[in-house]
Amino acid sequence: MSSSSVFLLNWVATAILLSTVRKVILSRASYRDFLEDDASCSKPMRLARSDRRASIFRRRPDLKYTTPYWGYRRKMNAGDHDVRKIMLTSLAAIVSETATFPIDLLKTRLQLHGESMHSVRPASAYRMAFQIARNDGVFGMYKGLSPAIFRHMFYTPTRIVGYEHLRNIFAQSSDHSLPFYSKAVIGGISGAIAQVIASPADLIKVRMQADGLMVSQGLQPRYSGLFDALNKIIHAEGLSGLWKGVSANVQRAFLICNDNIYAHTLSSVMSGLSATALSCPADVVKTRMMNQAAVEGNKIKYRNSYDCLVKTVEIEGLRALWKGFFPTWARLGPWQFVFWVSYEKLRQIAGLQSF
């Protein structure tokens, strides 16, 4: 399947999900307005609405009276809240991932550039971006988007909703608001769990992004799509092969998952800078561990994450651990900004309290 076809299918799937969530939100919003908005109605219309509401209330025992002007509100249990939060979190994450994905592709290519080579010409982000656009075209900038979207359908809801649940549990057992270090630990735990769950999709994304580098070198790409990659990896490396690099992935998730919980503008950029400086070495190791596929004779470059770290420093120098630093930082701030602003707005429209 060509990259343009994959890109088109990704956007179609995203549009369908957007449309579905939009219908759910608008239906709930219009229903709430129908039940509560009487101020602008004439007396005969208010009486007619009153009769209709009484009929609705008889058919729907899960509604209750909430306002002095005939408003009724649905009693939402915890499960309903969680389903809506998961849907909204996934939607906001898909929007952010699609908007910033070309930067993520650039980061992966830079992290793999000159791997295991003593002397290689350093590649700047601008030169690499120009090379990708020239060789792969505009649609090539989105190679690997489908597993990235698939990953965020599991990773981000688990991280955000899981953090919120853990935060509420600890807050109920304390008379005071949680200190920063407690929230940081809770965020790290939820991020690590989410990364373990979503690591297979992350591995497929990295390999599909790296395939573009192989094509530029005159080699054939390893995978044609998400499900082709999933099938080939399981057959060649076993089910456990989907979790290659998971330890470095968890370390990276623990380091970066705590930023941008409280602010969504300038702090997204500044906290992203510190998070990138701390997590970039783990991200480089994660990318290289995930990219190495099993070959004939089971010869692999790295035995584990520590071996990858040592070999990278010995062959390429300490600076190699911060390859792709600029695009990593440049993407983290906008991704968090788009996600949190979108997520908070969607929660507001859906009638949920602020995060």
JSON list of C-alpha atoms in Angstrom, two decimals, residues 72-150:
[
{"chain": "A", "resi": 72, "resn": "TYR", "atom": "CA", "xyz": [-33.68, 17.43, 34.67]},
{"chain": "A", "resi": 73, "resn": "ARG", "atom": "CA", "xyz": [-30.21, 15.99, 34.57]},
{"chain": "A", "resi": 74, "resn": "ARG", "atom": "CA", "xyz": [-29.09, 12.47, 33.92]},
{"chain": "A", "resi": 75, "resn": "LYS", "atom": "CA", "xyz": [-27.49, 10.66, 36.85]},
{"chain": "A", "resi": 76, "resn": "MET", "atom": "CA", "xyz": [-24.11, 9.63, 35.48]},
{"chain": "A", "resi": 77, "resn": "ASN", "atom": "CA", "xyz": [-22.40, 6.78, 37.21]},
{"chain": "A", "resi": 78, "resn": "ALA", "atom": "CA", "xyz": [-18.62, 6.39, 37.39]},
{"chain": "A", "resi": 79, "resn": "GLY", "atom": "CA", "xyz": [-18.54, 4.05, 34.39]},
{"chain": "A", "resi": 80, "resn": "ASP", "atom": "CA", "xyz": [-20.31, 6.58, 32.16]},
{"chain": "A", "resi": 81, "resn": "HIS", "atom": "CA", "xyz": [-17.88, 9.30, 33.24]},
{"chain": "A", "resi": 82, "resn": "ASP", "atom": "CA", "xyz": [-14.89, 7.08, 32.46]},
{"chain": "A", "resi": 83, "resn": "VAL", "atom": "CA", "xyz": [-16.19, 6.11, 29.01]},
{"chain": "A", "resi": 84, "resn": "ARG", "atom": "CA", "xyz": [-16.68, 9.75, 28.08]},
{"chain": "A", "resi": 85, "resn": "LYS", "atom": "CA", "xyz": [-13.26, 10.70, 29.45]},
{"chain": "A", "resi": 86, "resn": "ILE", "atom": "CA", "xyz": [-11.60, 7.90, 27.47]},
{"chain": "A", "resi": 87, "resn": "MET", "atom": "CA", "xyz": [-13.34, 8.98, 24.26]},
{"chain": "A", "resi": 88, "resn": "LEU", "atom": "CA", "xyz": [-12.44, 12.64, 24.75]},
{"chain": "A", "resi": 89, "resn": "THR", "atom": "CA", "xyz": [-8.85, 11.84, 25.73]},
{"chain": "A", "resi": 90, "resn": "SER", "atom": "CA", "xyz": [-8.39, 9.64, 22.65]},
{"chain": "A", "resi": 91, "resn": "LEU", "atom": "CA", "xyz": [-9.85, 12.32, 20.40]},
{"chain": "A", "resi": 92, "resn": "ALA", "atom": "CA", "xyz": [-7.64, 15.09, 21.80]},
{"chain": "A", "resi": 93, "resn": "ALA", "atom": "CA", "xyz": [-4.56, 12.83, 21.55]},
{"chain": "A", "resi": 94, "resn": "ILE", "atom": "CA", "xyz": [-5.33, 11.94, 17.91]},
{"chain": "A", "resi": 95, "resn": "VAL", "atom": "CA", "xyz": [-5.64, 15.62, 17.02]},
{"chain": "A", "resi": 96, "resn": "SER", "atom": "CA", "xyz": [-2.32, 16.43, 18.72]},
{"chain": "A", "resi": 97, "resn": "GLU", "atom": "CA", "xyz": [-0.51, 13.43, 17.24]},
{"chain": "A", "resi": 98, "resn": "THR", "atom": "CA", "xyz": [-1.67, 14.18, 13.70]},
{"chain": "A", "resi": 99, "resn": "ALA", "atom": "CA", "xyz": [-0.74, 17.84, 13.99]},
{"chain": "A", "resi": 100, "resn": "THR", "atom": "CA", "xyz": [2.82, 17.18, 15.21]},
{"chain": "A", "resi": 101, "resn": "PHE", "atom": "CA", "xyz": [3.62, 13.81, 13.62]},
{"chain": "A", "resi": 102, "resn": "PRO", "atom": "CA", "xyz": [6.09, 15.12, 10.96]},
{"chain": "A", "resi": 103, "resn": "ILE", "atom": "CA", "xyz": [8.28, 16.42, 13.80]},
{"chain": "A", "resi": 104, "resn": "ASP", "atom": "CA", "xyz": [8.20, 12.99, 15.44]},
{"chain": "A", "resi": 105, "resn": "LEU", "atom": "CA", "xyz": [9.26, 11.37, 12.17]},
{"chain": "A", "resi": 106, "resn": "LEU", "atom": "CA", "xyz": [12.15, 13.83, 11.93]},
{"chain": "A", "resi": 107, "resn": "LYS", "atom": "CA", "xyz": [13.21, 13.00, 15.51]},
{"chain": "A", "resi": 108, "resn": "THR", "atom": "CA", "xyz": [13.27, 9.25, 14.80]},
{"chain": "A", "resi": 109, "resn": "ARG", "atom": "CA", "xyz": [15.35, 9.68, 11.63]},
{"chain": "A", "resi": 110, "resn": "LEU", "atom": "CA", "xyz": [17.88, 11.85, 13.49]},
{"chain": "A", "resi": 111, "resn": "GLN", "atom": "CA", "xyz": [18.16, 9.33, 16.34]},
{"chain": "A", "resi": 112, "resn": "LEU", "atom": "CA", "xyz": [18.95, 6.53, 13.87]},
{"chain": "A", "resi": 113, "resn": "HIS", "atom": "CA", "xyz": [21.32, 8.63, 11.75]},
{"chain": "A", "resi": 114, "resn": "GLY", "atom": "CA", "xyz": [24.90, 7.34, 11.94]},
{"chain": "A", "resi": 115, "resn": "GLU", "atom": "CA", "xyz": [24.00, 4.43, 14.19]},
{"chain": "A", "resi": 116, "resn": "SER", "atom": "CA", "xyz": [27.07, 2.33, 15.12]},
{"chain": "A", "resi": 117, "resn": "MET", "atom": "CA", "xyz": [29.34, 4.44, 12.87]},
{"chain": "A", "resi": 118, "resn": "HIS", "atom": "CA", "xyz": [32.53, 6.00, 14.21]},
{"chain": "A", "resi": 119, "resn": "SER", "atom": "CA", "xyz": [32.67, 8.88, 11.76]},
{"chain": "A", "resi": 120, "resn": "VAL", "atom": "CA", "xyz": [29.64, 10.28, 10.04]},
{"chain": "A", "resi": 121, "resn": "ARG", "atom": "CA", "xyz": [28.65, 13.74, 8.98]},
{"chain": "A", "resi": 122, "resn": "PRO", "atom": "CA", "xyz": [26.30, 15.23, 11.60]},
{"chain": "A", "resi": 123, "resn": "ALA", "atom": "CA", "xyz": [22.79, 15.76, 10.27]},
{"chain": "A", "resi": 124, "resn": "SER", "atom": "CA", "xyz": [20.94, 18.92, 11.18]},
{"chain": "A", "resi": 125, "resn": "ALA", "atom": "CA", "xyz": [17.19, 18.91, 11.65]},
{"chain": "A", "resi": 126, "resn": "TYR", "atom": "CA", "xyz": [16.71, 21.28, 8.69]},
{"chain": "A", "resi": 127, "resn": "ARG", "atom": "CA", "xyz": [18.79, 19.17, 6.31]},
{"chain": "A", "resi": 128, "resn": "MET", "atom": "CA", "xyz": [17.05, 15.96, 7.40]},
{"chain": "A", "resi": 129, "resn": "ALA", "atom": "CA", "xyz": [13.62, 17.56, 6.98]},
{"chain": "A", "resi": 130, "resn": "PHE", "atom": "CA", "xyz": [14.52, 18.73, 3.49]},
{"chain": "A", "resi": 131, "resn": "GLN", "atom": "CA", "xyz": [15.81, 15.27, 2.59]},
{"chain": "A", "resi": 132, "resn": "ILE", "atom": "CA", "xyz": [12.60, 13.59, 3.81]},
{"chain": "A", "resi": 133, "resn": "ALA", "atom": "CA", "xyz": [10.40, 16.03, 1.89]},
{"chain": "A", "resi": 134, "resn": "ARG", "atom": "CA", "xyz": [12.48, 15.62, -1.27]},
{"chain": "A", "resi": 135, "resn": "ASN", "atom": "CA", "xyz": [12.63, 11.80, -1.19]},
{"chain": "A", "resi": 136, "resn": "ASP", "atom": "CA", "xyz": [9.25, 10.91, 0.29]},
{"chain": "A", "resi": 137, "resn": "GLY", "atom": "CA", "xyz": [7.07, 13.89, -0.50]},
{"chain": "A", "resi": 138, "resn": "VAL", "atom": "CA", "xyz": [4.46, 15.45, 1.77]},
{"chain": "A", "resi": 139, "resn": "PHE", "atom": "CA", "xyz": [2.65, 12.18, 2.43]},
{"chain": "A", "resi": 140, "resn": "GLY", "atom": "CA", "xyz": [5.95, 10.57, 3.39]},
{"chain": "A", "resi": 141, "resn": "MET", "atom": "CA", "xyz": [6.07, 12.87, 6.41]},
{"chain": "A", "resi": 142, "resn": "TYR", "atom": "CA", "xyz": [3.17, 10.86, 7.82]},
{"chain": "A", "resi": 143, "resn": "LYS", "atom": "CA", "xyz": [4.66, 7.39, 7.38]},
{"chain": "A", "resi": 144, "resn": "GLY", "atom": "CA", "xyz": [3.86, 5.48, 10.56]},
{"chain": "A", "resi": 145, "resn": "LEU", "atom": "CA", "xyz": [0.87, 7.63, 11.53]},
{"chain": "A", "resi": 146, "resn": "SER", "atom": "CA", "xyz": [-1.54, 4.68, 11.77]},
{"chain": "A", "resi": 147, "resn": "PRO", "atom": "CA", "xyz": [0.36, 2.88, 14.59]},
{"chain": "A", "resi": 148, "resn": "ALA", "atom": "CA", "xyz": [0.91, 6.25, 16.27]},
{"chain": "A", "resi": 149, "resn": "ILE", "atom": "CA", "xyz": [-2.84, 6.89, 16.36]},
{"chain": "A", "resi": 150, "resn": "PHE", "atom": "CA", "xyz": [-3.45, 3.30, 17.43]}
]
